[in-house]
């Protein structure tokens, strides 16, 4: 497109990438960009009630397969409100483009109304952060921002655009963004990995978020089935191998599962595929030891050995590496360790955990069991943060699109907005948001956005009238309890539907109602406050001190 304005050039590029929806709030410095979007007719602009919520909504679209999440906000306070969303995207490697308006260039630096030093504030948190100084510079800076957001370890980027530039003409003709080919491993690296495997008795694959893409997870599964080697995952790698697959022991580490964690600790060789081996996956590195052989494969060189020394470092796309390794490595006559009994024990304990029935008390695991029973095959669980994770986190994940949360930032206030964003941009999926009452009330105003946008999101509030994770760590409750609104009535006031669950005998019927009703709907579940069972390896509710950490 020749003779485009800055705003037109932006939206033409975004639309060409397949981005159908931009989230944000209107502002004085972005009105020209919004008008250009309206005139072009694409992408669609979804107005939210808070900029942080808009950021989480955009983030969710990327987590469900879009190449990029896009956010448009005003300068100053509007942009500042997106900082938490940027943190969540950065920690979980989600590609997010933040477009922020800026004051007229002649006024920048004079501390005018709403001005903030956006580059100084955001640069340490993002992969790329620049202010556009001229219309001619815009195509280059946009290409750079998109490339960094979507390549290597994906993440958030920011372009700040002074309001006087939006309608300025870009001199160069429109040029489509050209994606880079992912890196492949050198043959010598694959040969070295094969040699390590030949000398291993108890190898384990740790699949991280770098293996989430369909091509990568197919290659990883084929490789692991050929070897018959066990797989554990990071929180963001859940579903790379279906969690009911006989080779999958689940996700390891803090908030992970015991059988997966024990397998990682006992392994003599750890093949890390797109995983940082961080504190969550390794339970503060207590599941690793210096006697293990560590092979780390990552598309981003800076992630290798970030958290633990390695014996073999390979910069590569995980899918390409897995395919090449599978082709070269012949499984030995004597099989690697057989963990079928451990996998069966995991399934048995899980069945026992969910076989809780109480007609009076509302058991959280009974609610989760009902959801898992009645959920559609094409579903996505968006989980919040809090004590209830010991129940919601046991969801059986078949593929990465089935389940996500702000795992590495631990952002409370993420789930509702992310679920709404997912429902808006993936209307073919059944989106279920499971969160606590403290989490819900941080951003409950976005129910209005869900109603206005027709987001078919289903919200399940596991309500204990407290910041439960903190309350459980106190000898005597202080500063953690509060009163709540009638959430079912609140949902109806926004135009959504709502019901309560006050006794165990109501769980099945109410869950089926929730999943069957049209449009955004909510159930307020008053859970049994005494229920504290858990299958999680790193479950520390009730502990008064953090576990001992190991530094390396």
XYZ file of C-alpha atoms in Angstrom:
552
model
C 0.000 0.000 0.000
C 1.714 3.172 -1.195
C 1.090 6.554 0.408
C -0.151 5.164 3.724
C -0.303 7.221 6.863
C 1.479 5.884 9.941
C -1.855 4.665 11.357
C -2.881 2.981 8.098
C 0.517 1.329 7.721
C 0.205 -0.069 11.255
C -3.233 -1.628 10.779
C -2.440 -2.970 7.304
C 0.551 -4.797 8.777
C -1.381 -6.062 11.787
C -4.239 -7.322 9.620
C -1.800 -9.001 7.250
C -0.476 -11.020 10.192
C -3.961 -12.392 10.751
C -4.694 -10.326 13.870
C -8.448 -9.813 13.913
C -8.870 -7.995 17.228
C -7.116 -5.133 19.024
C -7.919 -4.418 22.676
C -7.627 -1.135 24.531
C -9.168 2.112 25.734
C -9.698 5.321 23.761
C -7.416 8.246 24.509
C -6.614 11.698 23.176
C -3.326 10.525 21.697
C -4.778 7.447 19.962
C -7.985 8.847 18.430
C -6.390 9.220 14.956
C -5.249 5.590 15.093
C -8.739 4.480 16.092
C -10.291 6.465 13.237
C -7.925 4.851 10.735
C -8.908 1.438 12.077
C -12.586 2.323 11.685
C -12.131 3.502 8.104
C -10.122 0.431 7.099
C -12.681 -1.852 8.746
C -10.003 -4.070 10.280
C -8.894 -5.146 12.738
C -11.831 -4.896 15.160
C -11.328 -2.724 18.253
C -12.636 -4.058 21.578
C -12.906 -1.373 24.248
C -12.316 -2.621 27.799
C -12.803 -1.016 31.197
C -9.144 -1.035 32.270
C -5.853 -1.077 30.364
C -4.379 -3.958 32.373
C -7.429 -6.033 31.474
C -7.011 -5.111 27.820
C -3.422 -6.340 27.999
C -4.436 -9.700 29.471
C -7.138 -10.074 26.812
C -4.625 -9.452 24.040
C -2.148 -11.825 25.694
C -4.774 -14.590 25.729
C -5.277 -14.399 21.967
C -1.590 -15.208 21.470
C -1.724 -18.079 23.974
C -4.517 -19.628 21.927
C -2.606 -19.596 18.675
C -2.678 -16.069 17.233
C 0.703 -14.869 16.014
C 0.432 -11.754 18.142
C -1.694 -10.012 20.757
C -2.187 -6.281 20.142
C -2.996 -3.536 22.637
C -3.753 0.164 21.950
C -3.630 2.617 24.880
C -3.235 6.293 25.703
C -0.076 7.798 27.196
C 0.764 8.229 30.873
C -1.651 6.521 33.289
C -3.199 4.487 30.479
C 0.139 3.031 29.468
C 1.255 2.637 33.095
C -1.770 0.427 33.733
C -0.475 -2.101 31.186
C 2.740 -2.793 33.101
C 1.324 -5.813 34.959
C 0.030 -7.277 31.700
C 3.460 -6.782 30.130
C 5.049 -8.599 33.079
C 2.727 -11.593 32.683
C 3.400 -11.755 28.930
C 7.160 -11.480 29.380
C 7.382 -14.146 32.062
C 5.239 -16.584 30.059
C 6.815 -15.772 26.662
C 3.639 -14.457 25.051
C 4.046 -12.195 21.967
C 2.333 -8.890 22.755
C 2.538 -5.616 20.823
C 1.713 -2.553 22.925
C 0.966 0.539 20.851
C 0.872 3.662 23.025
C -0.038 7.175 22.053
C 2.317 9.965 23.073
C 1.968 13.731 23.389
C 2.769 16.058 20.467
C 6.506 15.976 19.795
C 6.854 19.689 20.549
C 5.679 19.076 24.138
C 7.572 15.921 25.071
C 9.958 16.418 27.969
C 8.153 19.403 29.502
C 6.145 17.330 32.031
C 2.867 18.184 30.360
C -0.425 16.599 31.334
C -0.270 12.752 31.431
C 3.345 12.612 30.311
C 5.568 9.839 31.661
C 9.069 8.595 30.735
C 7.690 5.517 29.011
C 11.007 4.244 27.636
C 12.785 4.422 31.004
C 9.872 2.706 32.756
C 9.174 -0.084 30.270
C 12.538 -0.869 28.655
C 13.816 -3.143 31.476
C 10.631 -5.225 31.268
C 10.271 -5.719 27.510
C 12.111 -7.237 24.572
C 11.948 -3.962 22.663
C 10.834 -0.443 23.526
C 11.100 2.613 21.247
C 9.466 5.970 20.592
C 8.779 6.769 16.942
C 10.483 10.022 15.957
C 9.381 10.359 12.327
C 6.923 8.768 9.875
C 9.797 7.485 7.766
C 11.233 5.623 10.762
C 7.941 3.911 11.537
C 8.110 0.960 9.061
C 11.580 -0.023 10.279
C 10.647 0.246 13.960
C 7.410 -1.669 13.461
C 9.230 -4.467 11.644
C 11.807 -4.599 14.436
C 9.135 -4.705 17.124
C 7.179 -7.464 15.396
C 10.305 -9.519 14.775
C 11.404 -9.400 18.401
C 7.895 -10.052 19.728
C 7.439 -13.203 17.655
C 10.928 -14.691 17.334
C 13.322 -16.454 19.666
C 11.706 -16.476 23.077
C 8.520 -14.503 22.277
C 7.493 -11.598 24.475
C 6.038 -8.098 24.761
C 7.269 -5.039 22.875
C 6.256 -1.371 22.926
C 6.042 1.328 20.263
C 5.226 4.836 21.479
C 3.771 7.089 18.755
C 3.437 10.895 19.173
C -0.079 11.951 18.255
C 1.069 14.381 15.562
C 2.581 11.490 13.557
C -0.486 9.270 13.125
C -1.762 11.070 10.034
C 1.669 11.753 8.535
C 2.393 9.925 5.299
C 4.912 7.073 5.176
C 7.170 7.553 2.165
C 8.077 3.905 1.562
C 5.600 1.454 0.003
C 3.835 -1.090 2.171
C 5.928 -4.179 2.831
C 4.602 -7.354 4.434
C 6.326 -8.688 7.516
C 8.660 -11.553 6.582
C 8.837 -14.256 9.241
C 12.224 -15.777 10.014
C 12.919 -19.483 9.651
C 13.551 -21.092 13.069
C 17.078 -22.316 13.864
C 17.953 -25.977 13.383
C 20.609 -27.905 15.343
C 24.010 -28.721 13.903
C 24.552 -32.399 13.120
C 27.381 -32.519 15.661
C 24.966 -31.361 18.367
C 22.471 -34.100 17.517
C 25.282 -36.687 17.476
C 26.422 -35.530 20.921
C 22.881 -35.850 22.278
C 22.626 -39.387 20.876
C 25.884 -40.351 22.601
C 24.634 -39.060 25.943
C 21.409 -41.019 25.516
C 23.235 -44.236 24.704
C 24.987 -43.965 28.050
C 21.830 -43.166 29.996
C 19.665 -45.560 32.016
C 16.995 -43.170 33.294
C 16.451 -40.316 30.846
C 13.498 -37.956 31.133
C 12.237 -35.294 28.744
C 11.163 -31.988 30.306
C 8.847 -30.247 27.855
C 8.373 -26.505 28.318
C 6.449 -23.717 26.647
C 8.855 -23.882 23.702
C 7.151 -27.108 22.639
C 3.571 -25.804 22.594
C 3.185 -25.238 18.849
C 1.444 -28.124 17.030
C 4.422 -29.045 14.830
C 6.781 -29.108 17.823
C 4.547 -31.173 20.077
C 3.919 -33.741 17.333
C 7.676 -34.145 16.864
C 8.250 -34.409 20.635
C 5.533 -37.019 21.017
C 6.842 -39.097 18.103
C 10.349 -38.964 19.534
C 9.291 -39.970 23.038
C 7.100 -42.807 21.787
C 9.975 -44.151 19.698
C 12.266 -44.183 22.737
C 9.561 -45.036 25.282
C 11.075 -42.349 27.494
C 8.993 -40.612 30.206
C 7.934 -36.988 29.875
C 7.297 -34.351 32.510
C 6.404 -30.765 31.744
C 6.760 -27.249 33.060
C 3.552 -25.349 33.950
C 3.558 -23.743 30.489
C 4.410 -27.022 28.787
C 1.274 -28.801 29.964
C -0.405 -30.585 27.075
C 2.720 -30.883 24.903
C 2.110 -34.572 25.577
C -1.483 -35.398 26.596
C -1.588 -35.882 30.356
C -3.395 -39.223 30.023
C -0.655 -40.530 27.714
C 1.129 -43.534 29.314
C 4.495 -41.777 28.983
C 3.365 -38.500 30.582
C 3.784 -38.154 34.346
C 2.287 -34.644 34.453
C 3.869 -31.321 35.341
C 6.714 -31.188 37.823
C 7.824 -28.895 40.608
C 6.125 -26.428 42.872
C 2.368 -26.620 42.219
C 3.256 -29.698 40.136
C 2.454 -33.362 40.596
C 4.310 -35.757 42.859
C 4.902 -38.509 40.303
C 6.303 -36.090 37.734
C 8.537 -34.478 40.358
C 9.858 -37.816 41.604
C 10.664 -38.846 38.035
C 12.615 -35.664 37.400
C 14.563 -36.083 40.636
C 15.478 -39.725 39.914
C 16.528 -39.210 36.279
C 20.192 -39.593 35.333
C 19.704 -37.549 32.141
C 17.438 -34.541 31.694
C 16.591 -33.492 28.135
C 15.075 -30.023 28.487
C 13.071 -28.962 25.432
C 12.025 -25.307 25.426
C 12.113 -25.131 29.222
C 14.187 -22.786 31.393
C 14.463 -25.314 34.271
C 13.228 -22.544 36.540
C 12.211 -22.517 40.191
C 8.623 -23.622 39.495
C 9.474 -26.645 37.354
C 12.273 -27.830 39.635
C 10.775 -26.803 43.007
C 13.499 -24.276 43.693
C 16.022 -26.562 41.934
C 15.627 -29.274 44.593
C 14.671 -31.783 41.853
C 18.008 -31.404 40.049
C 21.440 -32.551 41.168
C 25.002 -32.210 39.969
C 25.233 -35.902 39.043
C 22.585 -35.579 36.335
C 23.491 -35.026 32.692
C 21.639 -31.936 31.461
C 20.940 -31.366 27.759
C 19.149 -28.083 27.178
C 17.573 -27.237 23.821
C 16.107 -23.764 23.409
C 15.391 -21.415 20.544
C 16.742 -18.527 22.631
C 20.473 -18.830 23.472
C 20.191 -16.594 26.538
C 17.813 -19.077 28.175
C 20.349 -21.909 28.139
C 22.057 -22.451 31.507
C 20.195 -19.445 32.891
C 19.186 -21.480 35.938
C 21.350 -24.619 35.975
C 24.687 -25.704 34.433
C 24.352 -27.876 31.337
C 26.435 -30.630 29.767
C 25.199 -29.955 26.244
C 23.758 -26.646 25.004
C 21.818 -26.624 21.728
C 20.233 -23.547 20.175
C 17.360 -24.858 18.093
C 13.648 -24.979 17.569
C 12.504 -27.867 19.779
C 10.383 -29.488 17.078
C 13.198 -29.516 14.526
C 15.612 -30.914 17.105
C 13.187 -33.637 18.232
C 12.596 -34.762 14.662
C 16.321 -34.951 13.892
C 17.101 -36.771 17.139
C 14.307 -39.251 16.534
C 15.712 -40.030 13.087
C 19.248 -40.610 14.405
C 18.646 -42.393 17.669
C 17.783 -46.081 17.645
C 16.207 -47.328 20.857
C 18.485 -49.850 22.601
C 17.492 -53.501 22.931
C 17.150 -53.049 26.674
C 14.433 -50.442 27.276
C 14.890 -47.399 29.447
C 13.254 -47.410 32.858
C 9.649 -48.541 32.884
C 7.409 -46.200 34.830
C 4.058 -47.742 33.927
C 3.331 -48.602 37.561
C 4.082 -45.033 38.616
C 1.811 -43.682 35.902
C -0.969 -46.029 36.990
C -0.514 -45.023 40.627
C -0.819 -41.377 39.603
C -4.111 -42.098 37.853
C -5.423 -44.074 40.838
C -4.602 -41.305 43.303
C -6.217 -38.758 41.009
C -9.422 -40.816 40.842
C -9.457 -41.084 44.628
C -8.919 -37.338 44.980
C -11.932 -36.521 42.807
C -14.188 -39.245 44.229
C -15.249 -36.867 47.019
C -18.992 -36.633 47.491
C -20.757 -34.543 50.106
C -24.383 -33.502 49.776
C -23.940 -30.642 52.247
C -20.433 -29.187 52.039
C -19.289 -27.878 48.656
C -15.995 -29.648 47.977
C -13.813 -27.752 45.458
C -12.552 -30.957 43.877
C -16.158 -32.087 43.349
C -16.786 -28.870 41.420
C -13.692 -29.460 39.285
C -14.715 -33.076 38.681
C -18.123 -31.924 37.437
C -16.515 -29.364 35.142
C -14.142 -31.954 33.718
C -17.027 -34.389 33.223
C -19.310 -31.982 31.354
C -16.829 -29.730 29.522
C -16.824 -29.856 25.739
C -13.864 -31.527 24.040
C -12.843 -28.202 22.475
C -12.419 -26.319 25.756
C -9.971 -23.960 27.417
C -9.571 -23.589 31.161
C -8.130 -20.216 32.184
C -7.015 -20.533 35.794
C -6.500 -17.696 38.236
C -4.068 -17.470 41.128
C -4.696 -18.534 44.701
C -5.231 -21.368 47.132
C -7.836 -23.045 44.897
C -5.048 -24.012 42.463
C -4.567 -27.191 44.503
C -7.927 -28.290 43.053
C -8.132 -26.475 39.695
C -4.514 -27.313 38.851
C -5.379 -31.031 38.687
C -7.294 -30.515 35.426
C -6.272 -33.206 32.936
C -4.700 -31.298 30.037
C -4.829 -32.961 26.611
C -3.265 -30.151 24.570
C -1.779 -26.733 25.423
C -4.910 -24.919 24.227
C -6.916 -26.697 26.939
C -5.337 -24.862 29.867
C -3.300 -21.774 30.721
C -2.687 -19.268 33.476
C -0.154 -16.597 34.404
C 2.201 -19.294 35.623
C 5.543 -17.540 35.921
C 4.364 -14.129 37.116
C 1.676 -15.461 39.450
C -0.530 -12.530 38.462
C -3.757 -12.448 40.461
C -6.291 -10.541 38.350
C -5.205 -12.171 35.081
C -7.772 -14.918 34.635
C -11.097 -13.169 34.057
C -9.725 -10.727 31.493
C -7.695 -13.425 29.728
C -10.743 -15.696 29.554
C -12.864 -12.892 28.078
C -10.176 -12.167 25.481
C -10.003 -15.872 24.642
C -13.786 -16.084 24.258
C -13.922 -13.001 22.019
C -11.208 -14.194 19.641
C -11.919 -17.964 19.796
C -15.723 -18.200 19.738
C -15.520 -21.832 18.605
C -13.939 -22.858 21.927
C -15.691 -23.364 25.257
C -13.882 -20.939 27.582
C -14.111 -21.667 31.307
C -12.526 -19.303 33.820
C -11.778 -20.848 37.237
C -10.616 -18.382 39.873
C -10.949 -17.243 43.472
C -13.107 -14.458 44.858
C -10.122 -12.180 45.518
C -8.966 -12.680 41.939
C -12.451 -12.053 40.502
C -13.092 -8.801 42.348
C -9.903 -7.214 41.010
C -11.375 -6.993 37.499
C -15.050 -7.934 37.806
C -16.055 -4.814 35.849
C -14.920 -6.593 32.688
C -18.104 -8.663 32.793
C -19.630 -5.657 31.030
C -17.026 -6.045 28.275
C -17.933 -9.730 27.973
C -21.633 -8.906 27.635
C -21.083 -6.068 25.153
C -18.678 -8.142 23.030
C -20.800 -11.293 23.198
C -17.983 -13.292 24.796
C -19.356 -16.729 25.655
C -17.201 -17.044 28.775
C -18.166 -19.248 31.733
C -16.868 -18.073 35.119
C -16.483 -20.338 38.156
C -15.637 -18.502 41.400
C -14.334 -20.798 44.155
C -15.319 -18.435 46.949
C -13.760 -18.616 50.431
C -14.273 -14.949 51.394
C -10.539 -14.477 51.928
C -7.127 -14.242 50.348
C -7.008 -17.926 51.142
C -3.408 -18.733 50.237
C -2.173 -16.064 52.659
C -4.717 -16.856 55.357
C -3.598 -20.494 55.422
C -0.045 -19.399 56.178
C -1.043 -17.396 59.265
C -1.434 -18.719 62.773
C -4.219 -16.199 63.238
C -5.971 -14.537 60.344
C -4.940 -10.904 59.954
C -5.528 -8.741 56.901
C -6.739 -11.636 54.743
C -10.518 -11.826 55.251
C -13.211 -9.593 53.759
C -16.852 -9.439 52.728
C -18.096 -10.108 49.207
C -20.922 -8.905 47.024
C -23.584 -11.294 45.785
C -21.621 -12.331 42.706
C -24.605 -13.944 40.975
C -26.570 -10.708 41.359
C -23.528 -8.692 40.276
C -23.280 -10.727 37.072
C -26.956 -10.057 36.337
C -26.471 -6.331 36.922
C -23.912 -6.353 34.096
C -26.281 -8.266 31.805
C -24.703 -11.706 32.299
C -26.376 -14.660 34.010
C -25.464 -15.930 37.467
C -26.234 -18.625 40.035
C -24.845 -19.825 43.363
C -23.789 -23.202 44.676
C -24.381 -23.376 48.435
C -24.558 -27.137 48.988
C -22.855 -30.138 47.462
C -26.020 -31.636 46.018
C -26.370 -28.605 43.707
C -22.984 -29.002 41.997
C -23.828 -31.276 39.080
C -27.016 -29.519 37.997
C -25.554 -26.020 38.302
C -22.372 -26.882 36.409
C -24.400 -28.384 33.579
C -26.526 -25.223 33.516
C -23.425 -23.028 33.347
C -21.891 -24.903 30.430
C -25.154 -25.046 28.538
C -26.509 -21.522 28.905
C -25.876 -19.051 26.072
C -23.689 -15.997 26.602
C -21.478 -14.966 29.529
C -22.470 -16.625 32.787
C -21.111 -17.110 36.299
C -21.484 -19.426 39.266
C -20.566 -18.283 42.766
C -19.375 -21.423 44.567
C -19.257 -21.141 48.359
C -16.627 -23.805 48.971
C -15.945 -25.807 52.127
C -13.398 -23.677 54.002
C -11.942 -26.709 55.799
C -11.126 -28.711 52.663
C -7.349 -28.762 52.227
C -6.424 -32.027 50.511
C -3.909 -31.796 47.692
C -2.011 -33.935 45.198
C 0.484 -31.205 44.391
C 4.142 -31.995 45.038
C 4.999 -28.464 46.076
C 1.762 -27.840 47.958
C 2.764 -25.541 50.823
C -0.578 -24.232 52.066
C -0.241 -24.119 55.809
C 3.550 -23.989 55.800
C 4.900 -20.922 57.554
C 8.242 -20.793 55.774
C 9.319 -21.142 52.165
C 11.214 -24.337 51.216
C 15.002 -24.185 51.261
C 16.397 -23.092 47.921
C 19.511 -24.310 46.181
C 21.639 -21.765 44.354
C 23.850 -22.606 41.409
